[in-house]
mmCIF file of N, CA and C in Angstrom:
data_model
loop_
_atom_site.group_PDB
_atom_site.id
_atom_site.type_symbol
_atom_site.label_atom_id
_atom_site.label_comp_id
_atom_site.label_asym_id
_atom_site.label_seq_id
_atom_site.Cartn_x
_atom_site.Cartn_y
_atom_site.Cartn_z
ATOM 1 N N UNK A 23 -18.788 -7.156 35.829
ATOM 2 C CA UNK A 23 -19.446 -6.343 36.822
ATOM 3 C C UNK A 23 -18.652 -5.057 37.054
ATOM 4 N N UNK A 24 -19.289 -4.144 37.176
ATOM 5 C CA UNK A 24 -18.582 -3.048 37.245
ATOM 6 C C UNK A 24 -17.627 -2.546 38.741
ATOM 7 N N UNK A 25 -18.325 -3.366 39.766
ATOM 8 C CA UNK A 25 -17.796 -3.300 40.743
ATOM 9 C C UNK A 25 -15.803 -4.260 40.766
ATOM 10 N N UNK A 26 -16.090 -5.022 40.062
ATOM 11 C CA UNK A 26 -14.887 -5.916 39.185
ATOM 12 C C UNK A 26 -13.880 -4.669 38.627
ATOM 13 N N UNK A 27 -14.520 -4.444 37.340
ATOM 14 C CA UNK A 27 -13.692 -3.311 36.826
ATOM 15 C C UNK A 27 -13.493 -2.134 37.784
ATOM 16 N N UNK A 28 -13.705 -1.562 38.478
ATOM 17 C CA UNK A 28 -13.299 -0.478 39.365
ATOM 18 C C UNK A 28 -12.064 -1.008 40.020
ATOM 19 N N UNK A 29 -12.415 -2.435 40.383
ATOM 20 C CA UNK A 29 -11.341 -2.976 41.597
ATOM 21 C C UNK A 29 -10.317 -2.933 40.795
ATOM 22 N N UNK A 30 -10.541 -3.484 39.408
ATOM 23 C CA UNK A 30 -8.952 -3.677 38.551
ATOM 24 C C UNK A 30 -8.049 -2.292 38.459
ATOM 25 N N UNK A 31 -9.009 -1.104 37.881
ATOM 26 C CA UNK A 31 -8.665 0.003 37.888
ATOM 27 C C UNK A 31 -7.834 0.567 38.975
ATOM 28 N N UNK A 32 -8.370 0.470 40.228
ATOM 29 C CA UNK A 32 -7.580 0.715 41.362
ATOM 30 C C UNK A 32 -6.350 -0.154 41.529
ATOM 31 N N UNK A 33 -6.476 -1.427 41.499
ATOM 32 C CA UNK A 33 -5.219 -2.140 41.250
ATOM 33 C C UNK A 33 -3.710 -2.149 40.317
ATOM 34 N N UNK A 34 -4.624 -1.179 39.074
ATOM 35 C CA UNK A 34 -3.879 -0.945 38.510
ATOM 36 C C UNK A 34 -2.994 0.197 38.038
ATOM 37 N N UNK A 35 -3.703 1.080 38.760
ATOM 38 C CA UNK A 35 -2.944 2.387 38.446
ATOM 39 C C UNK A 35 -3.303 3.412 39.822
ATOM 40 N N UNK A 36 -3.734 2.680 40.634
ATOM 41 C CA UNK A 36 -3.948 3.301 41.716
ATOM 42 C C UNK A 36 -5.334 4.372 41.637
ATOM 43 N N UNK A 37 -5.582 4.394 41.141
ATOM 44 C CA UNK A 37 -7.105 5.565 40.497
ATOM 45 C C UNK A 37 -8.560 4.889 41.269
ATOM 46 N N UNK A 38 -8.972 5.817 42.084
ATOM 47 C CA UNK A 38 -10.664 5.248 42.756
ATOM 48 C C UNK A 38 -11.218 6.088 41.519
ATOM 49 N N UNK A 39 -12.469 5.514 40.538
ATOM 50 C CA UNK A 39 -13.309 5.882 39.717
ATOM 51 C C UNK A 39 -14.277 6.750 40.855
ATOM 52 N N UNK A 40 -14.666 7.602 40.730
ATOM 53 C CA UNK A 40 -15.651 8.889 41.432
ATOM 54 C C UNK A 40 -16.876 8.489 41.238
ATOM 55 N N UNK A 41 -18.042 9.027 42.174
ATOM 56 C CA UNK A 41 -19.274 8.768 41.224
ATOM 57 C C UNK A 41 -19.170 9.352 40.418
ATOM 58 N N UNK A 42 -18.977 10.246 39.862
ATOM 59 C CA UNK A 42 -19.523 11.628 39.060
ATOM 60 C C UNK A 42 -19.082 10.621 37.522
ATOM 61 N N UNK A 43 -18.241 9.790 37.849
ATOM 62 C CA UNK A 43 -17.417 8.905 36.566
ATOM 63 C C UNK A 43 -18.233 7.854 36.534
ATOM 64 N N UNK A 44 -19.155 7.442 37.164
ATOM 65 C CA UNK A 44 -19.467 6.013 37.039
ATOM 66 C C UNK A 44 -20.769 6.238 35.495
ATOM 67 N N UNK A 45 -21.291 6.867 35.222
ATOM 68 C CA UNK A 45 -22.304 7.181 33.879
ATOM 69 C C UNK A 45 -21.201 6.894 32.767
ATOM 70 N N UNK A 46 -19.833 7.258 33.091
ATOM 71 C CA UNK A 46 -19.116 7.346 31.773
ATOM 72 C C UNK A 46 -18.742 5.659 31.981
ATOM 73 N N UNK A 47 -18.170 4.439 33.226
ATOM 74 C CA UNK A 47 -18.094 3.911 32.962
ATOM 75 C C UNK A 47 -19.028 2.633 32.733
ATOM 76 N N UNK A 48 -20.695 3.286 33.369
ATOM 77 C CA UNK A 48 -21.383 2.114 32.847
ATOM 78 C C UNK A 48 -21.645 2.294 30.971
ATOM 79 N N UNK A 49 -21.389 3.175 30.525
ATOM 80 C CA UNK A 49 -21.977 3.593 29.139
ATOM 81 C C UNK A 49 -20.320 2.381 28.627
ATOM 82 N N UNK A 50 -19.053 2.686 28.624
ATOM 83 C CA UNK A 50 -18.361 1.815 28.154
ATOM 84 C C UNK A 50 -18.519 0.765 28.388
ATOM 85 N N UNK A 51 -18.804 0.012 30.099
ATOM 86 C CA UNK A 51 -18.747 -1.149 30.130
ATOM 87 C C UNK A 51 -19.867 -1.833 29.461
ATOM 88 N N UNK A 52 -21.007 -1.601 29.195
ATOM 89 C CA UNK A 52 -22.360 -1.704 28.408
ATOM 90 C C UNK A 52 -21.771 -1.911 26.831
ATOM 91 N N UNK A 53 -20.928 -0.913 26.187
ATOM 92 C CA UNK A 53 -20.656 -0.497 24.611
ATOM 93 C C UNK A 53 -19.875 -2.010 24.606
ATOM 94 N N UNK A 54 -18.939 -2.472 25.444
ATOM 95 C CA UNK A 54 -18.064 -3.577 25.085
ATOM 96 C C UNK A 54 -18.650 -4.800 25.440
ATOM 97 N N UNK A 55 -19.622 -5.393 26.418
ATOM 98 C CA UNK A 55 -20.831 -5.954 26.683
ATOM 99 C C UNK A 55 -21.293 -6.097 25.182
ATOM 100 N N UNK A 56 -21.887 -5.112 24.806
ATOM 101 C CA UNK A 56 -22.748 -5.575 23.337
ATOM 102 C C UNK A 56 -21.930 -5.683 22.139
ATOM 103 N N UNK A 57 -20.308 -5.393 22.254
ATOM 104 C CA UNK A 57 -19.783 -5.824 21.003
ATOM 105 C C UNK A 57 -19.558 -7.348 21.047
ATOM 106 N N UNK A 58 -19.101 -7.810 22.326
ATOM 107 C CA UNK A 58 -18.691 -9.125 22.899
ATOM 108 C C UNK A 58 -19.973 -9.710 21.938
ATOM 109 N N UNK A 59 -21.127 -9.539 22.890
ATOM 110 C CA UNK A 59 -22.513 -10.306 22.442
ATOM 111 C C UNK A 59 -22.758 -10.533 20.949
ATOM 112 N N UNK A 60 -22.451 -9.395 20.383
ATOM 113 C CA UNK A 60 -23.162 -9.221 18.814
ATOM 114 C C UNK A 60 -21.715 -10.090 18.152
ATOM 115 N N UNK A 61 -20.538 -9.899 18.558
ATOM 116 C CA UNK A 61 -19.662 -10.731 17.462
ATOM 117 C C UNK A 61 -19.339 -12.391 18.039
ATOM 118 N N UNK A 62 -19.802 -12.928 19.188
ATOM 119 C CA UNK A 62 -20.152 -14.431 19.486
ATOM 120 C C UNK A 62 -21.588 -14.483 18.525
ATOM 121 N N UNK A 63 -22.530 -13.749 18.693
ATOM 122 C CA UNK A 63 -24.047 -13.954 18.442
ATOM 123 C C UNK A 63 -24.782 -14.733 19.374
ATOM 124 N N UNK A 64 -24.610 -13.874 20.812
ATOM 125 C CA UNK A 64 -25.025 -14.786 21.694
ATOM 126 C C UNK A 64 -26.044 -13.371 22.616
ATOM 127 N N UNK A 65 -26.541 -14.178 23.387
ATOM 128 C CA UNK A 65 -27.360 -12.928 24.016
ATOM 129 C C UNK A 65 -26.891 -12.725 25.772
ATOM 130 N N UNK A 66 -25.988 -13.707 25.968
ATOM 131 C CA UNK A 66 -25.267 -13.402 27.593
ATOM 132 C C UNK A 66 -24.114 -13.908 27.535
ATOM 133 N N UNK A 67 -23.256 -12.686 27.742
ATOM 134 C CA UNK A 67 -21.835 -12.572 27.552
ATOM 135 C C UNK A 67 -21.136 -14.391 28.709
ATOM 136 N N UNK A 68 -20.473 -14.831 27.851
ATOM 137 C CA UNK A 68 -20.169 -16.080 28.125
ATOM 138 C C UNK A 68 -19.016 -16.211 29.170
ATOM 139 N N UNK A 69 -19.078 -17.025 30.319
ATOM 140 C CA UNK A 69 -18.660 -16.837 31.410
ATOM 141 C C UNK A 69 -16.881 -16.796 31.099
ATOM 142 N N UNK A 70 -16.461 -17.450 30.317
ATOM 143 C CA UNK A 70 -14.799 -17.440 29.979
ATOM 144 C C UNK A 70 -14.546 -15.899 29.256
ATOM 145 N N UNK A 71 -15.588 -15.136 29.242
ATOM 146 C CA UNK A 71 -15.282 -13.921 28.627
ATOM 147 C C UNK A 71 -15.568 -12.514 29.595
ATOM 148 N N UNK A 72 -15.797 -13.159 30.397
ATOM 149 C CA UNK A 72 -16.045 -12.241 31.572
ATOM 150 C C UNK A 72 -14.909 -11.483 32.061
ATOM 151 N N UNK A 73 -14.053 -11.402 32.176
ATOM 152 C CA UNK A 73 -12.523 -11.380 32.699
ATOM 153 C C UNK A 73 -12.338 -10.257 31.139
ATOM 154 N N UNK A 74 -12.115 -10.848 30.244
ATOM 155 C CA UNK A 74 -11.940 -10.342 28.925
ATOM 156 C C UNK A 74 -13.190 -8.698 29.143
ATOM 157 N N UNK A 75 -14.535 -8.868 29.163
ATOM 158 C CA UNK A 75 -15.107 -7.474 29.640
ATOM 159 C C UNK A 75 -14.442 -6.903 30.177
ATOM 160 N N UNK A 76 -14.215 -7.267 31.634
ATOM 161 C CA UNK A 76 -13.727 -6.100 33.103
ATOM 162 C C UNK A 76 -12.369 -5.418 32.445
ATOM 163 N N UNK A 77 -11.589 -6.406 31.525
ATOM 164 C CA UNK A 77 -10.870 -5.513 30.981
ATOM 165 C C UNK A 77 -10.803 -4.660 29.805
ATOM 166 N N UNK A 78 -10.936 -4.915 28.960
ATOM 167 C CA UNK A 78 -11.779 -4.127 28.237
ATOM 168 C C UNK A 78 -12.160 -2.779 28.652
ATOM 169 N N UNK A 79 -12.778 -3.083 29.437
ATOM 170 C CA UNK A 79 -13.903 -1.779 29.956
ATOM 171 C C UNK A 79 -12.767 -0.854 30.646
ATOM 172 N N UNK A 80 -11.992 -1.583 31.716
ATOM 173 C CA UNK A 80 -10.817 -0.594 32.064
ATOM 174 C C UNK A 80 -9.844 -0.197 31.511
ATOM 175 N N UNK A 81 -9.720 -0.776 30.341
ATOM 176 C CA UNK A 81 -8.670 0.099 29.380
ATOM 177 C C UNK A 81 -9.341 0.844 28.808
ATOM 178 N N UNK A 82 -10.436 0.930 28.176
ATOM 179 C CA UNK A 82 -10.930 2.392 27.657
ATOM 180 C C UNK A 82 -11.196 3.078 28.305
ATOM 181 N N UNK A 83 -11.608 3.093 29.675
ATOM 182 C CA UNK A 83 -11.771 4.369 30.612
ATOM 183 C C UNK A 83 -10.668 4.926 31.000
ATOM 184 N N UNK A 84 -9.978 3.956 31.311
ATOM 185 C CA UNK A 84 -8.014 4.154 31.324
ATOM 186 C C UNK A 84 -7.619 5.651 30.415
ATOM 187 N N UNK A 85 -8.287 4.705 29.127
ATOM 188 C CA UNK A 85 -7.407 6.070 27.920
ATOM 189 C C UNK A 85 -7.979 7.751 28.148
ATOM 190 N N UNK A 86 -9.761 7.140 28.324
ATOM 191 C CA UNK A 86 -10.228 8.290 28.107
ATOM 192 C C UNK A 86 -10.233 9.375 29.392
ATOM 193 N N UNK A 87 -9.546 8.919 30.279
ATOM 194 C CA UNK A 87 -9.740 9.332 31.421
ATOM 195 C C UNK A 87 -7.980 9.763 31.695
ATOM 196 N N UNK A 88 -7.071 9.290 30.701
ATOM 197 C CA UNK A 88 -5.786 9.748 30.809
ATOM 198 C C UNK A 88 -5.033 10.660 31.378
ATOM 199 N N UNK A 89 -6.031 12.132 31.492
ATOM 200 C CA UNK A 89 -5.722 13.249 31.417
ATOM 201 C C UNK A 89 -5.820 13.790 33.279
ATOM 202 N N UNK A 90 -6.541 12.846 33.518
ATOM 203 C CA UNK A 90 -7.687 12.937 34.419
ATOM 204 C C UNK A 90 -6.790 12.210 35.615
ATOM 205 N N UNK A 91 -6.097 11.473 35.223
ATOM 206 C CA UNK A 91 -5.358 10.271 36.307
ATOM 207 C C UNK A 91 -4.045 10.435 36.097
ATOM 208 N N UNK A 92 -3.225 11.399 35.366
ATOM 209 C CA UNK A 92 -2.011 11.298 35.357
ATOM 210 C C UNK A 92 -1.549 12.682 35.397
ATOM 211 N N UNK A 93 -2.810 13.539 35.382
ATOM 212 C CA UNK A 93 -2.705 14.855 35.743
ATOM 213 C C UNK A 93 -1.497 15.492 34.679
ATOM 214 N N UNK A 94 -1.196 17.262 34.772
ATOM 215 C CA UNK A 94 -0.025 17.403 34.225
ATOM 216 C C UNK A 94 1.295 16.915 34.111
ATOM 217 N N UNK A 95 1.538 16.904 35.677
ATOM 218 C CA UNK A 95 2.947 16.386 36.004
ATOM 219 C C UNK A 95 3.041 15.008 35.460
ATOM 220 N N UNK A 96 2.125 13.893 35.437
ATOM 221 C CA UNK A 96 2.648 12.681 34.518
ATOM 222 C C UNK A 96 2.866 12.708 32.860
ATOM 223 N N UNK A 97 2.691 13.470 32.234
ATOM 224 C CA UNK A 97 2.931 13.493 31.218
ATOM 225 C C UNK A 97 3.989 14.223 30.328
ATOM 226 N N UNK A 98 4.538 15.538 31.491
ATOM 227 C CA UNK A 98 5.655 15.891 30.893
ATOM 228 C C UNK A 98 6.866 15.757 31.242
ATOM 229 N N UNK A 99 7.627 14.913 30.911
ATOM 230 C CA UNK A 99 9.195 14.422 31.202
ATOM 231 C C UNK A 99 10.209 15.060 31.182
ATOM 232 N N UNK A 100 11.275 15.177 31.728
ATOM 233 C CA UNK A 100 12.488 16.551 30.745
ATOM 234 C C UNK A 100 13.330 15.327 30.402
ATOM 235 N N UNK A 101 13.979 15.128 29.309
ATOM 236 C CA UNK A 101 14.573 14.411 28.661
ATOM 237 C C UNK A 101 15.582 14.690 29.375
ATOM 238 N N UNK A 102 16.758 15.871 28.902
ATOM 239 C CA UNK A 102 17.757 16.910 28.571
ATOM 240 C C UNK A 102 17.700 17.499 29.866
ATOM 241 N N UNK A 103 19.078 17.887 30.423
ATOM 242 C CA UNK A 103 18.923 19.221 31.418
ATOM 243 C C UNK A 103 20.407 19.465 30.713
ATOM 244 N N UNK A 104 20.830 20.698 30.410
ATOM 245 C CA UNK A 104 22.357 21.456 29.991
ATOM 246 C C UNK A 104 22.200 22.581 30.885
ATOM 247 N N UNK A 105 23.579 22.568 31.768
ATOM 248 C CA UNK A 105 24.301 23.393 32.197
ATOM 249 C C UNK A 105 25.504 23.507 32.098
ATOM 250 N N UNK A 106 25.810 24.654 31.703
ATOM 251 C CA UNK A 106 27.361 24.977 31.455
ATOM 252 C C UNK A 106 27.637 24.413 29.764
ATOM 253 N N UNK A 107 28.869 23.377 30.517
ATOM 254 C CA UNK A 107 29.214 22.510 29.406
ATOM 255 C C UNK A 107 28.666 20.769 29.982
ATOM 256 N N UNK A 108 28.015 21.050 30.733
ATOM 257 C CA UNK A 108 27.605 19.361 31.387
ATOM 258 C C UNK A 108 26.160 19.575 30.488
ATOM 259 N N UNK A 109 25.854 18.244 29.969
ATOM 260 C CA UNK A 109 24.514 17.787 29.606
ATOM 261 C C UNK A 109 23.871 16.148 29.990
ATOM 262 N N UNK A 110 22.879 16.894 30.861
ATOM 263 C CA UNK A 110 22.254 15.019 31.598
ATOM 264 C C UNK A 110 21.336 14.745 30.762
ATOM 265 N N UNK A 111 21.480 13.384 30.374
ATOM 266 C CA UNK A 111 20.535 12.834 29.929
ATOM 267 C C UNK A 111 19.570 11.782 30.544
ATOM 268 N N UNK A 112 18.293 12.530 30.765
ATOM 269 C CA UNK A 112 17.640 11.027 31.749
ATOM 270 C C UNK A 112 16.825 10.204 30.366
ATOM 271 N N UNK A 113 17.138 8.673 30.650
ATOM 272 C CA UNK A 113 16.627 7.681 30.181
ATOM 273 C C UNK A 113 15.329 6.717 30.975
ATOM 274 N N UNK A 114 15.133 5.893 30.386
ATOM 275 C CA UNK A 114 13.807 4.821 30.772
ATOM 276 C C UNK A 114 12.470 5.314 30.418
ATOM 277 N N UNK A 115 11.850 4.638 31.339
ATOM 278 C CA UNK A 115 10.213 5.354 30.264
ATOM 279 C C UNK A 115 9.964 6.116 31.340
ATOM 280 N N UNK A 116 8.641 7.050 30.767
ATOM 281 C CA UNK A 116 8.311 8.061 31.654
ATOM 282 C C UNK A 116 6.623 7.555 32.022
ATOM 283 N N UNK A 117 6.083 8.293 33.144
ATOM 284 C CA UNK A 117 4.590 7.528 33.729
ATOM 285 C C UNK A 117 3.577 7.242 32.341
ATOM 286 N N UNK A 118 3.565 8.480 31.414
ATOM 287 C CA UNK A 118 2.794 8.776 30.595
ATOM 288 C C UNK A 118 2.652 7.078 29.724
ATOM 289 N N UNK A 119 4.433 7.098 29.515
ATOM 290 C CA UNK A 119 4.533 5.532 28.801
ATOM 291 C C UNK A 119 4.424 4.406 28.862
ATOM 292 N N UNK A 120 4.186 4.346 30.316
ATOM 293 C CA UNK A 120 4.208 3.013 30.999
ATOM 294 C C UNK A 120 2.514 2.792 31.384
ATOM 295 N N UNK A 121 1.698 4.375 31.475
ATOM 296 C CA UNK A 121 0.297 4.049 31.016
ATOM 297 C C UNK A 121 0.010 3.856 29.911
ATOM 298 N N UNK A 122 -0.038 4.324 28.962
ATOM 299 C CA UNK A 122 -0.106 3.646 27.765
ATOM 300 C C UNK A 122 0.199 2.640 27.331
ATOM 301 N N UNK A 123 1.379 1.725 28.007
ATOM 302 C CA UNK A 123 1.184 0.132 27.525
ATOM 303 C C UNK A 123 0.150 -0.487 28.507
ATOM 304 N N UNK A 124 0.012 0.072 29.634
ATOM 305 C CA UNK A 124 -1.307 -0.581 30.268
ATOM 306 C C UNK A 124 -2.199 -0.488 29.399
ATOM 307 N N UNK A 125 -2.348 0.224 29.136
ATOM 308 C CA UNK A 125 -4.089 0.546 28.241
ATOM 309 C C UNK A 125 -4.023 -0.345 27.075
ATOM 310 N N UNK A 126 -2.426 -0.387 26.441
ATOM 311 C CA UNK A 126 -2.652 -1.289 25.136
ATOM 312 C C UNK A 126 -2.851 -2.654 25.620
ATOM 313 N N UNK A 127 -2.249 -3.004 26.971
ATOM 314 C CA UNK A 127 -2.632 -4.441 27.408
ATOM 315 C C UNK A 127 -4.025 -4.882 27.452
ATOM 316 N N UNK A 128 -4.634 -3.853 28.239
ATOM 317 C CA UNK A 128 -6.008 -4.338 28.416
ATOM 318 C C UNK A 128 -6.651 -4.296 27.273
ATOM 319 N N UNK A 129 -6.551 -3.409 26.359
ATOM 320 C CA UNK A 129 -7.550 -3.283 25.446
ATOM 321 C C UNK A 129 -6.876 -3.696 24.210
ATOM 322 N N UNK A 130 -5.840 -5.211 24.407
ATOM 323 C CA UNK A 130 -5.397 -5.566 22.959
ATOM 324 C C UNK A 130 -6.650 -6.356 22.264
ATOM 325 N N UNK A 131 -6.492 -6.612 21.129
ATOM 326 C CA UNK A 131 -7.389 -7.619 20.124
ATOM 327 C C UNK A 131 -7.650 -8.667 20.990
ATOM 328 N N UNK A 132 -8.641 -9.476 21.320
ATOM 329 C CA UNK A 132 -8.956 -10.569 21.614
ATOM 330 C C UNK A 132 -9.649 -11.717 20.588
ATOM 331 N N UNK A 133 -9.812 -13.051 21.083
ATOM 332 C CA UNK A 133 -10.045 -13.720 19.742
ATOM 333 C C UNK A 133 -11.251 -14.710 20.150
ATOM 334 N N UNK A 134 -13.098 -13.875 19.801
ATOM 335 C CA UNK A 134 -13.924 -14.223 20.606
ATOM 336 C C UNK A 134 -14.580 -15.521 19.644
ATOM 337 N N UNK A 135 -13.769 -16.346 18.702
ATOM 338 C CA UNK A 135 -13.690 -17.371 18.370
ATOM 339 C C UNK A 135 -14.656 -18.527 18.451
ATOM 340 N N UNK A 136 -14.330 -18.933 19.850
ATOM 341 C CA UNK A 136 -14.275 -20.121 20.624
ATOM 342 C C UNK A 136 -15.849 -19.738 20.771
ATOM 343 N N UNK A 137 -16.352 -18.718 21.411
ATOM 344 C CA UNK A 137 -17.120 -18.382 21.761
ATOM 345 C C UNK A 137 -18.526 -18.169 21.065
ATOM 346 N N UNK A 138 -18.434 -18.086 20.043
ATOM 347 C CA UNK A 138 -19.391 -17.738 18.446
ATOM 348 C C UNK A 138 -20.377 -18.725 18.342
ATOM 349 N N UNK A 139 -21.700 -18.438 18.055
ATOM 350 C CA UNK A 139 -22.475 -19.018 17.723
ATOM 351 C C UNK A 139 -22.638 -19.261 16.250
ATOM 352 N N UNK A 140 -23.191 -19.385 15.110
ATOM 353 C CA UNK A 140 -23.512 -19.369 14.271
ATOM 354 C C UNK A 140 -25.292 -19.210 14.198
ATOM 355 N N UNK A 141 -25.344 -18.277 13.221
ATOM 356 C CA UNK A 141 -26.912 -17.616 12.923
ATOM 357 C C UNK A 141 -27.514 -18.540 12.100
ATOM 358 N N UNK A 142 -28.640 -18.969 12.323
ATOM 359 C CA UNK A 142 -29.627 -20.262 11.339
ATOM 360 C C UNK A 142 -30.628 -18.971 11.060
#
C-alpha cells in the first residue's frame, strides 16, 4: 500500500513524499507490483511478499529522488582541509554513502521462489 511505503520512507530517511511526487510513486509502486506478479505467475501479489513491495518501491524512489532529498549539501563532503603545514583528514562515511546503502538494502535481489506458480 502506498500509504505503507510513504510511512517507511519517512522512517527512513526522514523525507514526507509531496503530492506533486505521489504519480511518480504510484507508477513505481505499480512497475514492482507487476514484476512481483509476472515472475511468481500469480495474479495477487502474495501476502508474505507484501513487505518485500513497500520496499522495493521505497528504494527506487529513494534513488530516483536522491537529488531531491539530500539536496546539495548531502552529497558533497571535504575529505582534506590543508593549512599551513597542518593537513586534516576527515574520515567515516558521508550522508550521500550511507544513502546509498539504504537504497541497496531495500532494493537488494530477492528470491520470489517460494512464491511461483507454475504455467499449465
Amino acid at each position: 500500500m502506498l500509504a505503507d511505503v510513504r510511512m517507511l520512507i519517512k522512517a527512513s530517511v526522514g523525507y514526507e513524499v509531496q503530492e506533486s511526487e505521489l504519480p511518480l510513486l504510484t507508477y513505481i509502486y505499480n512497475g514492482v507490483a507487476q514484476h512481483i506478479r509476472n515472475d511468481c505467475n500469480v495474479t495477487e501479489i502474495p501476502e508474505g511478499l507484501q513487505t518485500v513491495l513497500d520496499e522495493l518501491a521505497a528504494g527506487k524512489f529513494l534513488a530516483l529522488q536522491k537529488g531531491v532529498i539530500l539536496g546539495a549539501e548531502g552529497m558533497e563532503v571535504v575529505k582534506s582541509i590543508r593549512e599551513g603545514d597542518t593537513i586534516v583528514e576527515l574520515g567515516g562515511t558521508s550522508t550521500e554513502q550511507r544513502y546509498d546503502a539504504l537504497v541497496l538494502a531495500l532494493t537488494k535481489e530477492r528470491d520470489f521462489a517460494c512464491y511461483r506458480k507454475f504455467r499449465w
